[in-house]
Amino acid sequence: MLEFFNLYITLISSIFNLPEMEGFAIAVAVFIAVTILVGVFAGKLVNRSGKRLIVAGKSLPLFLVGTMLAAQAVDGNSTLGNIALVFQFGFWAGAVIPIGLGVCLLLVGAFYAKPLNKMSMITLPDFYFRRYGNGAEGISSILMIISFLILVAGNLAACGFILEIVFGIDYFWGITIAALAVVVYTIAGGLFASAYTNLFQVYLAIGSFWAAFLFFLGGFADTPWDIIYNNATAVGGAGFMDLSGLYDVANGALLNWGALFALGLGDIIALDFMERVFAAKNPKTAKRGALMGGALTMFTVIPTSMLGVVAFFYLPADTLPDLAMPLLATQHMPFAIGAGILMGVVGASMSTASGGLLAISSVISRNLMQRIIRRRWMNKPNWSDNKLLNTTRIVIVPMMVIGTAIGYFVPAPGVYLILAFDIMFAGAFVPLTLGLFWKKANMPATIAALLIGSVLRLQFFWTMPEEWWGLDTMIPPIVSLIVFVIVAYATQHKYPGKARHDVRDYVPPEEDVIAGEDLKHFGDGTQAMDGGSSSSDPPDNSDNSDLGKYEKDYLERMKK
């Protein structure tokens, strides 16, 4: 192993013409190498199964689920992006990112994790298929793919900025190294790779952020804390730190609330979060894991946001905001703390990019290629579990190329995160929530909400005046909700929502799930628990035996 590390460091040095790598560069290089090795070795657990690659065979315990959810939240977007936004615009501009993500995970744990895990799904668009049919599955899949390509790009950009600083290389090479590392261990280990690399990534990041904050707060730096803190209001103005960022439109209140809603509610439809919810071994574990992940994320709000205040004191005003965190870590912190932050953030960013990449590829291979194109349009036989595995692995490569290209040409990690879930919040949030909790939710309402919400958000991107930015995030989901309810009531006679409401309690056999025939036995009077949860409350499908004529006709159409 030591020989491998020496070879690795020598190779990096020769490629980039570095006479001698300094401590930070060596630490990060070794950390990336360890991450790749752990991820590749985790590939042994995949066991030639697409389901095990994508959701770890629905087998993960509480500690891993909570850790993985926290790692997806405490990534380069939410840490480097948080510090960059605080440095540039003030405390609340950045703090809303970890607050929003923490609120999201707490809401997932409180309301969504248990019923969604119980359904034994592989991807989130599976829910839209089961509840609403192929049309909703296809539209939601495309929206999720677009949003998560943005998320992957943001995390690769964060890695690229850090590697640019610590290796002294061009940003292009930084983002390329990160992309290659991610694609290798994602193809090899899938979600298992994320599970075992997260164990040492996220806790290192959280611990290092707190150590850095306490280093400055405790007066161990070259400047007392009160001078650092007071500089924010003296130079940045009173609005830099006070609550006006939450109520004064002139100080960005609309933008901040828009970000909170986009992350707190829009991130509920996050593919990577839901992968981990689905991977929990049972509904109770999924619920507790989401609550644990939310608590860990909230624990990062103070240190990461306050480091933005520290950066505002130490760094020149013309510093590129996205470089604030790596510059602060390498120039103004003790080596151990700075290296810990850099390694933790690079690791968490790679993990989130890996999770997003895996989620995108699984949606393309399973929901678009297997179920819609192959089965629905071409009427060809189902794929085996091994075929799903191989196809997902192949799709990973072009998706990584696209994500890397976006991250290279438009690098803005903090903004990426909010934009990614703006898209989902606008159209997909209402159909998911009402599909779980309202019996009248149906297919026409979902199609209308998905399209109108997303198109309206896109229109606002071009037409909303700058002084009202933030409303472009908050208005589309409200319109989506109104449209959903009106259309659902107007179409109940032909498309009765209650015909498919019980899918939330139906657990298909594992072979049906893998084949993409999730509803093959739904409503036929049998109940399969083979591939599902270990919940002690058996689902009740008795309502299906009493369906009226329209409900039965609708159910048969949707199953086909």
Tab-separated table of N, CA and C in Angstrom, residues 225-236:
chain	number	residue	atom	x	y	z
A	225	TRP	N	-11.193	37.105	17.979
A	225	TRP	CA	-12.469	36.840	17.310
A	225	TRP	C	-13.349	38.078	17.198
A	226	ASP	N	-13.376	38.929	18.230
A	226	ASP	CA	-14.276	40.079	18.177
A	226	ASP	C	-13.899	41.032	17.039
A	227	ILE	N	-12.618	41.114	16.730
A	227	ILE	CA	-12.189	41.962	15.610
A	227	ILE	C	-12.646	41.350	14.278
A	228	ILE	N	-12.494	40.028	14.160
A	228	ILE	CA	-12.930	39.337	12.941
A	228	ILE	C	-14.431	39.518	12.739
A	229	TYR	N	-15.187	39.317	13.810
A	229	TYR	CA	-16.648	39.381	13.719
A	229	TYR	C	-17.120	40.805	13.444
A	230	ASN	N	-16.573	41.766	14.178
A	230	ASN	CA	-17.010	43.160	14.020
A	230	ASN	C	-16.646	43.723	12.651
A	231	ASN	N	-15.612	43.170	12.040
A	231	ASN	CA	-15.233	43.625	10.702
A	231	ASN	C	-16.359	43.396	9.699
A	232	ALA	N	-17.120	42.312	9.917
A	232	ALA	CA	-18.198	41.988	8.980
A	232	ALA	C	-19.223	43.108	8.899
A	233	THR	N	-19.608	43.658	10.062
A	233	THR	CA	-20.592	44.742	10.059
A	233	THR	C	-19.949	46.090	9.746
A	234	ALA	N	-18.689	46.255	10.160
A	234	ALA	CA	-18.007	47.532	9.916
A	234	ALA	C	-17.743	47.745	8.431
A	235	VAL	N	-17.349	46.687	7.744
A	235	VAL	CA	-17.024	46.796	6.322
A	235	VAL	C	-18.209	46.389	5.444
A	236	GLY	N	-18.865	45.296	5.839
A	236	GLY	CA	-19.970	44.797	5.024
A	236	GLY	C	-21.295	45.475	5.294
